[in-house]
mmCIF file of C-alpha atoms and ligand atoms in Angstrom:
data_model
loop_
_atom_site.group_PDB
_atom_site.id
_atom_site.type_symbol
_atom_site.label_atom_id
_atom_site.label_comp_id
_atom_site.label_asym_id
_atom_site.label_seq_id
_atom_site.Cartn_x
_atom_site.Cartn_y
_atom_site.Cartn_z
ATOM 1 C CA UNK A 1 0.000 0.000 0.000
ATOM 2 C CA UNK A 2 2.845 2.349 0.940
ATOM 3 C CA UNK A 3 4.354 1.677 -2.475
ATOM 4 C CA UNK A 4 1.246 2.681 -4.384
ATOM 5 C CA UNK A 5 0.783 5.792 -2.219
ATOM 6 C CA UNK A 6 4.271 7.008 -3.048
ATOM 7 C CA UNK A 7 3.671 6.177 -6.705
ATOM 8 C CA UNK A 8 0.657 8.479 -6.787
ATOM 9 C CA UNK A 9 2.545 11.127 -4.828
ATOM 10 C CA UNK A 10 5.284 10.942 -7.449
ATOM 11 C CA UNK A 11 2.760 11.131 -10.270
ATOM 12 C CA UNK A 12 1.257 14.255 -8.699
ATOM 13 C CA UNK A 13 4.661 15.883 -8.258
ATOM 14 C CA UNK A 14 5.533 15.256 -11.885
ATOM 15 C CA UNK A 15 2.205 16.748 -12.968
ATOM 16 C CA UNK A 16 2.928 19.961 -11.120
ATOM 17 C CA UNK A 17 6.272 20.884 -12.732
ATOM 18 C CA UNK A 18 8.204 19.911 -15.861
ATOM 19 C CA UNK A 19 7.416 18.195 -18.159
ATOM 20 C CA UNK A 20 4.515 20.323 -19.353
ATOM 21 C CA UNK A 21 1.178 18.687 -20.085
ATOM 22 C CA UNK A 22 -1.397 19.546 -22.706
ATOM 23 C CA UNK A 23 -3.954 18.727 -20.008
ATOM 24 C CA UNK A 24 -2.873 21.753 -17.985
ATOM 25 C CA UNK A 25 -3.820 24.390 -20.537
ATOM 26 C CA UNK A 26 -2.549 27.941 -20.054
ATOM 27 C CA UNK A 27 -4.231 29.382 -23.125
ATOM 28 C CA UNK A 28 -7.220 28.881 -25.445
ATOM 29 C CA UNK A 29 -5.301 26.666 -27.908
ATOM 30 C CA UNK A 30 -4.477 23.950 -25.395
ATOM 31 C CA UNK A 31 -7.951 24.415 -23.855
ATOM 32 C CA UNK A 32 -9.487 23.378 -27.173
ATOM 33 C CA UNK A 33 -7.432 20.199 -27.053
ATOM 34 C CA UNK A 34 -8.414 19.549 -23.455
ATOM 35 C CA UNK A 35 -12.108 20.015 -24.307
ATOM 36 C CA UNK A 36 -11.746 17.304 -26.937
ATOM 37 C CA UNK A 37 -9.482 15.004 -24.980
ATOM 38 C CA UNK A 38 -11.584 14.328 -21.881
ATOM 39 C CA UNK A 39 -14.905 13.510 -23.608
ATOM 40 C CA UNK A 40 -13.018 11.280 -26.064
ATOM 41 C CA UNK A 41 -11.300 9.505 -23.181
ATOM 42 C CA UNK A 42 -14.604 8.924 -21.347
ATOM 43 C CA UNK A 43 -16.441 7.784 -24.477
ATOM 44 C CA UNK A 44 -13.678 5.334 -25.417
ATOM 45 C CA UNK A 45 -13.475 4.096 -21.838
ATOM 46 C CA UNK A 46 -17.242 3.451 -21.804
ATOM 47 C CA UNK A 47 -17.101 1.616 -25.152
ATOM 48 C CA UNK A 48 -14.119 -0.416 -23.976
ATOM 49 C CA UNK A 49 -15.871 -1.405 -20.749
ATOM 50 C CA UNK A 50 -19.072 -2.474 -22.566
ATOM 51 C CA UNK A 51 -17.174 -4.518 -25.169
ATOM 52 C CA UNK A 52 -14.861 -6.070 -22.564
ATOM 53 C CA UNK A 53 -17.906 -6.873 -20.395
ATOM 54 C CA UNK A 54 -19.649 -8.650 -23.253
ATOM 55 C CA UNK A 55 -16.482 -10.561 -24.050
ATOM 56 C CA UNK A 56 -16.178 -11.742 -20.462
ATOM 57 C CA UNK A 57 -19.892 -12.684 -20.405
ATOM 58 C CA UNK A 58 -19.450 -14.722 -23.603
ATOM 59 C CA UNK A 59 -16.436 -16.569 -22.193
ATOM 60 C CA UNK A 60 -18.233 -17.321 -18.933
ATOM 61 C CA UNK A 61 -21.312 -18.594 -20.787
ATOM 62 C CA UNK A 62 -19.277 -20.765 -23.141
ATOM 63 C CA UNK A 63 -17.450 -22.328 -20.211
ATOM 64 C CA UNK A 64 -20.635 -23.010 -18.304
ATOM 65 C CA UNK A 65 -22.219 -24.757 -21.286
ATOM 66 C CA UNK A 66 -19.558 -25.867 -23.787
ATOM 67 C CA UNK A 67 -21.948 -27.891 -25.944
ATOM 68 C CA UNK A 68 -24.254 -25.002 -26.614
ATOM 69 C CA UNK A 69 -24.697 -24.018 -30.229
ATOM 70 C CA UNK A 70 -23.331 -20.644 -31.334
ATOM 71 C CA UNK A 71 -26.421 -19.982 -33.386
ATOM 72 C CA UNK A 72 -27.343 -16.349 -32.785
ATOM 73 C CA UNK A 73 -31.047 -17.052 -33.121
ATOM 74 C CA UNK A 74 -30.879 -19.360 -30.189
ATOM 75 C CA UNK A 75 -29.197 -16.705 -28.033
ATOM 76 C CA UNK A 76 -32.241 -14.625 -28.778
ATOM 77 C CA UNK A 77 -30.797 -11.192 -29.638
ATOM 78 C CA UNK A 78 -30.038 -11.918 -33.264
ATOM 79 C CA UNK A 79 -29.630 -9.513 -36.091
ATOM 80 C CA UNK A 80 -31.186 -6.375 -34.542
ATOM 81 C CA UNK A 81 -28.495 -6.436 -31.879
ATOM 82 C CA UNK A 82 -25.751 -6.555 -34.534
ATOM 83 C CA UNK A 83 -27.380 -3.720 -36.446
ATOM 84 C CA UNK A 84 -27.805 -1.497 -33.401
ATOM 85 C CA UNK A 85 -24.617 -2.211 -31.435
ATOM 86 C CA UNK A 86 -22.356 -2.880 -34.399
ATOM 87 C CA UNK A 87 -23.497 -0.268 -36.901
ATOM 88 C CA UNK A 88 -25.907 2.327 -35.533
ATOM 89 C CA UNK A 89 -24.227 3.098 -32.192
ATOM 90 C CA UNK A 90 -20.668 3.348 -33.566
ATOM 91 C CA UNK A 91 -21.982 5.600 -36.333
ATOM 92 C CA UNK A 92 -23.697 7.918 -33.844
ATOM 93 C CA UNK A 93 -20.663 8.019 -31.542
ATOM 94 C CA UNK A 94 -18.085 8.590 -34.292
ATOM 95 C CA UNK A 95 -20.237 11.164 -36.104
ATOM 96 C CA UNK A 96 -20.793 13.009 -32.817
ATOM 97 C CA UNK A 97 -17.095 13.062 -31.991
ATOM 98 C CA UNK A 98 -16.316 14.171 -35.543
ATOM 99 C CA UNK A 99 -18.703 17.128 -35.427
ATOM 100 C CA UNK A 100 -17.394 18.070 -31.982
ATOM 101 C CA UNK A 101 -13.768 17.926 -33.245
ATOM 102 C CA UNK A 102 -14.631 20.037 -36.280
ATOM 103 C CA UNK A 103 -15.805 22.804 -33.963
ATOM 104 C CA UNK A 104 -12.565 22.782 -31.999
ATOM 105 C CA UNK A 105 -10.455 22.487 -35.163
ATOM 106 C CA UNK A 106 -12.271 25.501 -36.534
ATOM 107 C CA UNK A 107 -11.498 27.449 -33.387
ATOM 108 C CA UNK A 108 -7.836 26.396 -33.629
ATOM 109 C CA UNK A 109 -7.621 27.384 -37.298
ATOM 110 C CA UNK A 110 -9.381 30.736 -37.100
ATOM 111 C CA UNK A 111 -8.503 32.339 -33.831
ATOM 112 C CA UNK A 112 -5.101 33.634 -34.914
ATOM 113 C CA UNK A 113 -6.257 35.079 -38.245
ATOM 114 C CA UNK A 114 -6.721 38.630 -37.077
ATOM 115 C CA UNK A 115 -3.616 38.634 -34.865
ATOM 116 C CA UNK A 116 -1.730 41.906 -35.007
ATOM 117 C CA UNK A 117 1.696 40.641 -34.000
ATOM 118 C CA UNK A 118 3.717 38.366 -36.231
ATOM 119 C CA UNK A 119 6.732 36.414 -35.036
ATOM 120 C CA UNK A 120 8.914 34.343 -37.312
ATOM 121 C CA UNK A 121 10.360 31.127 -35.880
ATOM 122 C CA UNK A 122 13.042 29.370 -37.918
ATOM 123 C CA UNK A 123 14.034 25.884 -36.775
ATOM 124 C CA UNK A 124 17.682 24.896 -37.108
ATOM 125 C CA UNK A 125 19.663 21.801 -36.194
ATOM 126 C CA UNK A 126 19.498 22.310 -33.151
ATOM 127 C CA UNK A 127 18.136 25.612 -32.026
ATOM 128 C CA UNK A 128 15.336 28.068 -32.695
ATOM 129 C CA UNK A 129 15.775 31.449 -34.329
ATOM 130 C CA UNK A 130 13.124 34.016 -33.410
ATOM 131 C CA UNK A 131 12.519 37.173 -35.447
ATOM 132 C CA UNK A 132 10.156 39.951 -34.486
ATOM 133 C CA UNK A 133 8.415 42.490 -36.728
ATOM 134 C CA UNK A 134 10.610 45.324 -35.469
ATOM 135 C CA UNK A 135 13.658 43.293 -36.631
ATOM 136 C CA UNK A 136 14.728 42.189 -33.162
ATOM 137 C CA UNK A 137 16.309 38.740 -33.349
ATOM 138 C CA UNK A 138 16.632 36.235 -30.544
ATOM 139 C CA UNK A 139 17.061 32.507 -29.994
ATOM 140 C CA UNK A 140 15.434 29.662 -28.080
ATOM 141 C CA UNK A 141 12.984 32.032 -26.359
ATOM 142 C CA UNK A 142 9.801 33.472 -27.784
ATOM 143 C CA UNK A 143 8.421 36.460 -25.942
ATOM 144 C CA UNK A 144 4.722 37.222 -26.347
ATOM 145 C CA UNK A 145 2.186 39.513 -24.698
ATOM 146 C CA UNK A 146 -0.633 37.828 -22.743
ATOM 147 C CA UNK A 147 -4.320 37.893 -23.544
ATOM 148 C CA UNK A 148 -4.329 37.941 -27.340
ATOM 149 C CA UNK A 149 -3.337 35.567 -30.126
ATOM 150 C CA UNK A 150 0.113 36.068 -31.668
ATOM 151 C CA UNK A 151 0.639 34.824 -35.187
ATOM 152 C CA UNK A 152 3.667 32.638 -35.828
ATOM 153 C CA UNK A 153 5.364 31.973 -39.160
ATOM 154 C CA UNK A 154 7.183 28.672 -38.961
ATOM 155 C CA UNK A 155 9.972 27.724 -41.355
ATOM 156 C CA UNK A 156 13.010 25.476 -41.255
ATOM 157 C CA UNK A 157 16.608 25.997 -42.281
ATOM 158 C CA UNK A 158 17.393 22.308 -42.651
ATOM 159 C CA UNK A 159 15.101 19.335 -41.944
ATOM 160 C CA UNK A 160 11.527 18.964 -40.714
ATOM 161 C CA UNK A 161 11.003 19.948 -37.089
ATOM 162 C CA UNK A 162 7.787 20.284 -35.144
ATOM 163 C CA UNK A 163 6.877 23.224 -32.933
ATOM 164 C CA UNK A 164 5.096 22.228 -29.752
ATOM 165 C CA UNK A 165 4.260 24.144 -26.582
ATOM 166 C CA UNK A 166 2.017 21.631 -24.782
ATOM 167 C CA UNK A 167 0.464 24.110 -22.358
ATOM 168 C CA UNK A 168 -0.467 26.522 -25.149
ATOM 169 C CA UNK A 169 -1.039 24.863 -28.497
ATOM 170 C CA UNK A 170 -1.091 21.830 -30.780
ATOM 171 C CA UNK A 171 1.967 20.795 -32.792
ATOM 172 C CA UNK A 172 2.809 22.420 -36.121
ATOM 173 C CA UNK A 173 5.588 21.305 -38.445
ATOM 174 C CA UNK A 174 8.468 23.419 -39.674
ATOM 175 C CA UNK A 175 8.961 22.269 -43.252
ATOM 176 C CA UNK A 176 11.951 23.357 -45.365
ATOM 177 C CA UNK A 177 10.836 25.471 -48.317
ATOM 178 C CA UNK A 178 7.427 26.399 -46.975
ATOM 179 C CA UNK A 179 5.891 28.608 -44.319
ATOM 180 C CA UNK A 180 3.359 27.212 -41.877
ATOM 181 C CA UNK A 181 1.240 29.448 -39.708
ATOM 182 C CA UNK A 182 -0.068 29.021 -36.218
ATOM 183 C CA UNK A 183 -0.923 31.204 -33.259
ATOM 184 C CA UNK A 184 -0.032 31.291 -29.603
ATOM 185 C CA UNK A 185 -1.987 32.810 -26.772
ATOM 186 C CA UNK A 186 -1.229 32.702 -23.063
ATOM 187 C CA UNK A 187 -3.712 33.768 -20.388
ATOM 188 C CA UNK A 188 -1.144 34.646 -17.736
ATOM 189 C CA UNK A 189 2.449 35.849 -17.689
ATOM 190 C CA UNK A 190 4.781 32.890 -17.317
ATOM 191 C CA UNK A 191 7.393 30.678 -18.870
ATOM 192 C CA UNK A 192 6.084 27.787 -20.943
ATOM 193 C CA UNK A 193 8.341 25.039 -22.148
ATOM 194 C CA UNK A 194 8.342 24.082 -25.806
ATOM 195 C CA UNK A 195 9.899 21.102 -27.503
ATOM 196 C CA UNK A 196 10.606 19.850 -30.996
ATOM 197 C CA UNK A 197 8.063 17.073 -31.493
ATOM 198 C CA UNK A 198 9.363 15.413 -34.629
ATOM 199 C CA UNK A 199 12.539 13.376 -34.723
ATOM 200 C CA UNK A 200 15.109 15.513 -36.496
ATOM 201 C CA UNK A 201 18.469 14.061 -35.512
ATOM 202 C CA UNK A 202 20.934 13.684 -32.704
ATOM 203 C CA UNK A 203 19.722 16.611 -30.594
ATOM 204 C CA UNK A 204 15.990 16.253 -31.215
ATOM 205 C CA UNK A 205 15.285 15.757 -27.513
ATOM 206 C CA UNK A 206 17.379 18.806 -26.615
ATOM 207 C CA UNK A 207 15.615 21.081 -29.100
ATOM 208 C CA UNK A 208 13.972 22.877 -26.242
ATOM 209 C CA UNK A 209 12.680 26.437 -26.210
ATOM 210 C CA UNK A 210 10.607 28.598 -23.927
ATOM 211 C CA UNK A 211 7.654 30.860 -24.560
ATOM 212 C CA UNK A 212 7.810 33.760 -22.143
ATOM 213 C CA UNK A 213 4.527 35.609 -21.778
ATOM 214 C CA UNK A 214 4.482 39.155 -20.373
ATOM 215 C CA UNK A 215 1.764 41.659 -19.518
ATOM 216 C CA UNK A 216 1.251 43.640 -22.751
ATOM 217 C CA UNK A 217 3.058 46.778 -21.508
ATOM 218 C CA UNK A 218 5.951 44.759 -20.192
ATOM 219 C CA UNK A 219 6.146 42.982 -23.557
ATOM 220 C CA UNK A 220 6.372 46.295 -25.449
ATOM 221 C CA UNK A 221 9.154 47.381 -23.116
ATOM 222 C CA UNK A 222 10.979 44.096 -23.656
ATOM 223 C CA UNK A 223 10.600 44.298 -27.446
ATOM 224 C CA UNK A 224 11.820 47.894 -27.579
ATOM 225 C CA UNK A 225 14.910 46.878 -25.654
ATOM 226 C CA UNK A 226 15.490 43.708 -27.663
ATOM 227 C CA UNK A 227 15.741 45.597 -30.966
ATOM 228 C CA UNK A 228 18.474 47.887 -29.590
ATOM 229 C CA UNK A 229 22.001 47.072 -30.750
ATOM 230 C CA UNK A 230 24.436 45.824 -28.153
ATOM 231 C CA UNK A 231 26.083 48.558 -26.122
ATOM 232 C CA UNK A 232 29.840 48.738 -25.690
ATOM 233 C CA UNK A 233 30.731 47.028 -22.402
ATOM 234 C CA UNK A 234 31.969 49.333 -19.653
ATOM 235 C CA UNK A 235 34.498 47.099 -17.956
ATOM 236 C CA UNK A 236 37.974 46.721 -19.425
ATOM 237 C CA UNK A 237 37.905 42.933 -19.144
ATOM 238 C CA UNK A 238 34.646 42.702 -21.101
ATOM 239 C CA UNK A 239 35.981 45.158 -23.693
ATOM 240 C CA UNK A 240 39.008 42.939 -24.158
ATOM 241 C CA UNK A 241 36.593 40.015 -24.483
ATOM 242 C CA UNK A 242 34.690 41.880 -27.200
ATOM 243 C CA UNK A 243 37.898 42.341 -29.191
ATOM 244 C CA UNK A 244 38.765 38.640 -28.829
ATOM 245 C CA UNK A 245 35.205 37.682 -29.813
ATOM 246 C CA UNK A 246 35.430 39.752 -33.016
ATOM 247 C CA UNK A 247 38.836 38.363 -33.991
ATOM 248 C CA UNK A 248 38.206 34.722 -33.120
ATOM 249 C CA UNK A 249 35.946 32.143 -34.717
ATOM 250 C CA UNK A 250 33.003 33.308 -32.517
ATOM 251 C CA UNK A 251 32.206 36.110 -34.947
ATOM 252 C CA UNK A 252 32.297 33.655 -37.834
ATOM 253 C CA UNK A 253 28.994 32.123 -36.727
ATOM 254 C CA UNK A 254 27.246 34.544 -34.348
ATOM 255 C CA UNK A 255 25.831 38.033 -34.741
ATOM 256 C CA UNK A 256 25.975 40.765 -32.134
ATOM 257 C CA UNK A 257 23.946 43.602 -33.601
ATOM 258 C CA UNK A 258 25.777 46.922 -33.505
ATOM 259 C CA UNK A 259 29.172 45.248 -33.985
ATOM 260 C CA UNK A 260 31.007 43.765 -36.938
ATOM 261 C CA UNK A 261 29.824 40.280 -35.924
ATOM 262 C CA UNK A 262 26.940 39.633 -38.313
ATOM 263 C CA UNK A 263 26.981 35.916 -39.099
ATOM 264 C CA UNK A 264 23.829 33.851 -38.979
ATOM 265 C CA UNK A 265 25.029 30.270 -38.556
ATOM 266 C CA UNK A 266 24.448 30.240 -34.805
ATOM 267 C CA UNK A 267 22.126 32.184 -32.506
ATOM 268 C CA UNK A 268 22.169 35.994 -32.452
ATOM 269 C CA UNK A 269 23.855 36.951 -29.179
ATOM 270 C CA UNK A 270 22.953 40.652 -29.001
ATOM 271 C CA UNK A 271 21.117 40.423 -25.660
ATOM 272 C CA UNK A 272 22.448 37.019 -24.687
ATOM 273 C CA UNK A 273 22.720 37.633 -20.948
ATOM 274 C CA UNK A 274 18.998 38.404 -20.666
ATOM 275 C CA UNK A 275 18.076 34.907 -21.857
ATOM 276 C CA UNK A 276 17.111 32.297 -19.327
ATOM 277 C CA UNK A 277 19.002 29.409 -20.908
ATOM 278 C CA UNK A 278 22.116 28.519 -22.842
ATOM 279 C CA UNK A 279 21.094 26.678 -26.010
ATOM 280 C CA UNK A 280 17.734 25.873 -24.424
ATOM 281 C CA UNK A 281 19.254 23.233 -22.146
ATOM 282 C CA UNK A 282 21.289 24.883 -19.364
ATOM 283 C CA UNK A 283 20.329 27.703 -17.014
ATOM 284 C CA UNK A 284 22.138 30.836 -18.151
ATOM 285 C CA UNK A 285 24.878 31.032 -15.517
ATOM 286 C CA UNK A 286 28.577 31.744 -15.835
ATOM 287 C CA UNK A 287 29.702 28.223 -14.885
ATOM 288 C CA UNK A 288 27.356 26.665 -17.458
ATOM 289 C CA UNK A 289 28.477 29.113 -20.118
ATOM 290 C CA UNK A 290 32.056 28.134 -19.396
ATOM 291 C CA UNK A 291 31.143 24.458 -19.794
ATOM 292 C CA UNK A 292 29.257 25.054 -23.002
ATOM 293 C CA UNK A 293 31.818 27.227 -24.797
ATOM 294 C CA UNK A 294 34.678 24.932 -23.809
ATOM 295 C CA UNK A 295 32.904 21.761 -24.898
ATOM 296 C CA UNK A 296 29.592 22.324 -26.696
ATOM 297 C CA UNK A 297 29.480 18.673 -27.741
ATOM 298 C CA UNK A 298 29.649 17.533 -24.146
ATOM 299 C CA UNK A 299 26.340 19.361 -23.557
ATOM 300 C CA UNK A 300 24.672 18.992 -26.955
ATOM 301 C CA UNK A 301 26.425 16.293 -28.991
ATOM 302 C CA UNK A 302 26.176 17.057 -32.678
ATOM 303 C CA UNK A 303 25.898 20.856 -32.509
ATOM 304 C CA UNK A 304 27.686 22.808 -35.208
ATOM 305 C CA UNK A 305 29.669 24.840 -32.660
ATOM 306 C CA UNK A 306 33.268 23.636 -32.261
ATOM 307 C CA UNK A 307 35.016 23.590 -28.875
ATOM 308 C CA UNK A 308 36.758 26.908 -28.315
ATOM 309 C CA UNK A 309 40.440 27.330 -29.165
ATOM 310 C CA UNK A 310 40.858 30.269 -26.793
ATOM 311 C CA UNK A 311 43.179 29.934 -23.815
ATOM 312 C CA UNK A 312 41.794 30.228 -20.308
ATOM 313 C CA UNK A 313 42.344 33.998 -19.969
ATOM 314 C CA UNK A 314 40.903 34.773 -23.383
ATOM 315 C CA UNK A 315 37.904 32.571 -22.676
ATOM 316 C CA UNK A 316 37.353 34.348 -19.375
ATOM 317 C CA UNK A 317 37.353 37.712 -21.130
ATOM 318 C CA UNK A 318 34.915 36.479 -23.791
ATOM 319 C CA UNK A 319 32.598 35.184 -21.067
ATOM 320 C CA UNK A 320 32.784 38.628 -19.436
ATOM 321 C CA UNK A 321 31.741 40.113 -22.756
ATOM 322 C CA UNK A 322 28.844 37.672 -23.188
ATOM 323 C CA UNK A 323 27.647 38.417 -19.683
ATOM 324 C CA UNK A 324 27.751 42.138 -20.473
ATOM 325 C CA UNK A 325 25.398 41.658 -23.448
ATOM 326 C CA UNK A 326 22.239 42.685 -21.631
HETATM 327 CU CU1 CUA B 1 13.934 19.400 -34.257
HETATM 328 CU CU2 CUA B 1 13.204 17.248 -33.459
#
């Protein structure tokens, strides 16, 4: 008994935090799914119980009287039973569920149509590029205002990925060469985990991103800051780091807007220190940054980023610079 109690306690704990569940909706998109999911679960459970019950009854009867003929007429229910339980009832149930799903699918398809804000999300092996209408660029975090649908344009730079934020919306594919649309809406400010939901290669499971929802005014403030170019760092150490960054291979892949680093192979780092994670997988802290830059493949095997060739002092200065990118 103690074992099963702790099992349920564990199950409850896991429901409360990560990983996110589509059955804990935080916006109208996931609520549509939840509205469909529960009735479908109860209907299928009821059908399963009835069918399993009849199966058990048949087995019990056959055992009790093995010589009995299997002639349906003798059982007494006959053809009308087959017609009602085998044809009419399934038709009514499936047609009902279909009509009900169409309503929710309609809601999912139409709600974002009039959305004023457009955000472009480009999937890469293995990170997410995020572009806003005011030309701010970020990575692995999508900031949105609460309370209204935000339109997303989903594309891919390499293979097919799938965009999924369980607490907010259904999955939508990123397909190379085409643009798919969807919308996101969060009721409350918060941080909602997203995940690539289609196997895309070595780091599929680590293709994590976060949707960060703000009060509308706070979002405007964030967006206005995010579009600003990076300022020149004040401290000498960070300034030295900036110079090393520009001269080393860092600038060959990353952009820092407002500097000569303008490459687009890896994430834009303009306001890197304001992000909550490194590459979606580690909390954005100095020690983690050190780990990641020294050995990216130890954290995310298969990433395009090579281990750094900088010596310890140079690396320290570059980390100072990255931490000054606020
Ligand atoms: Cu990207 Cu799986």
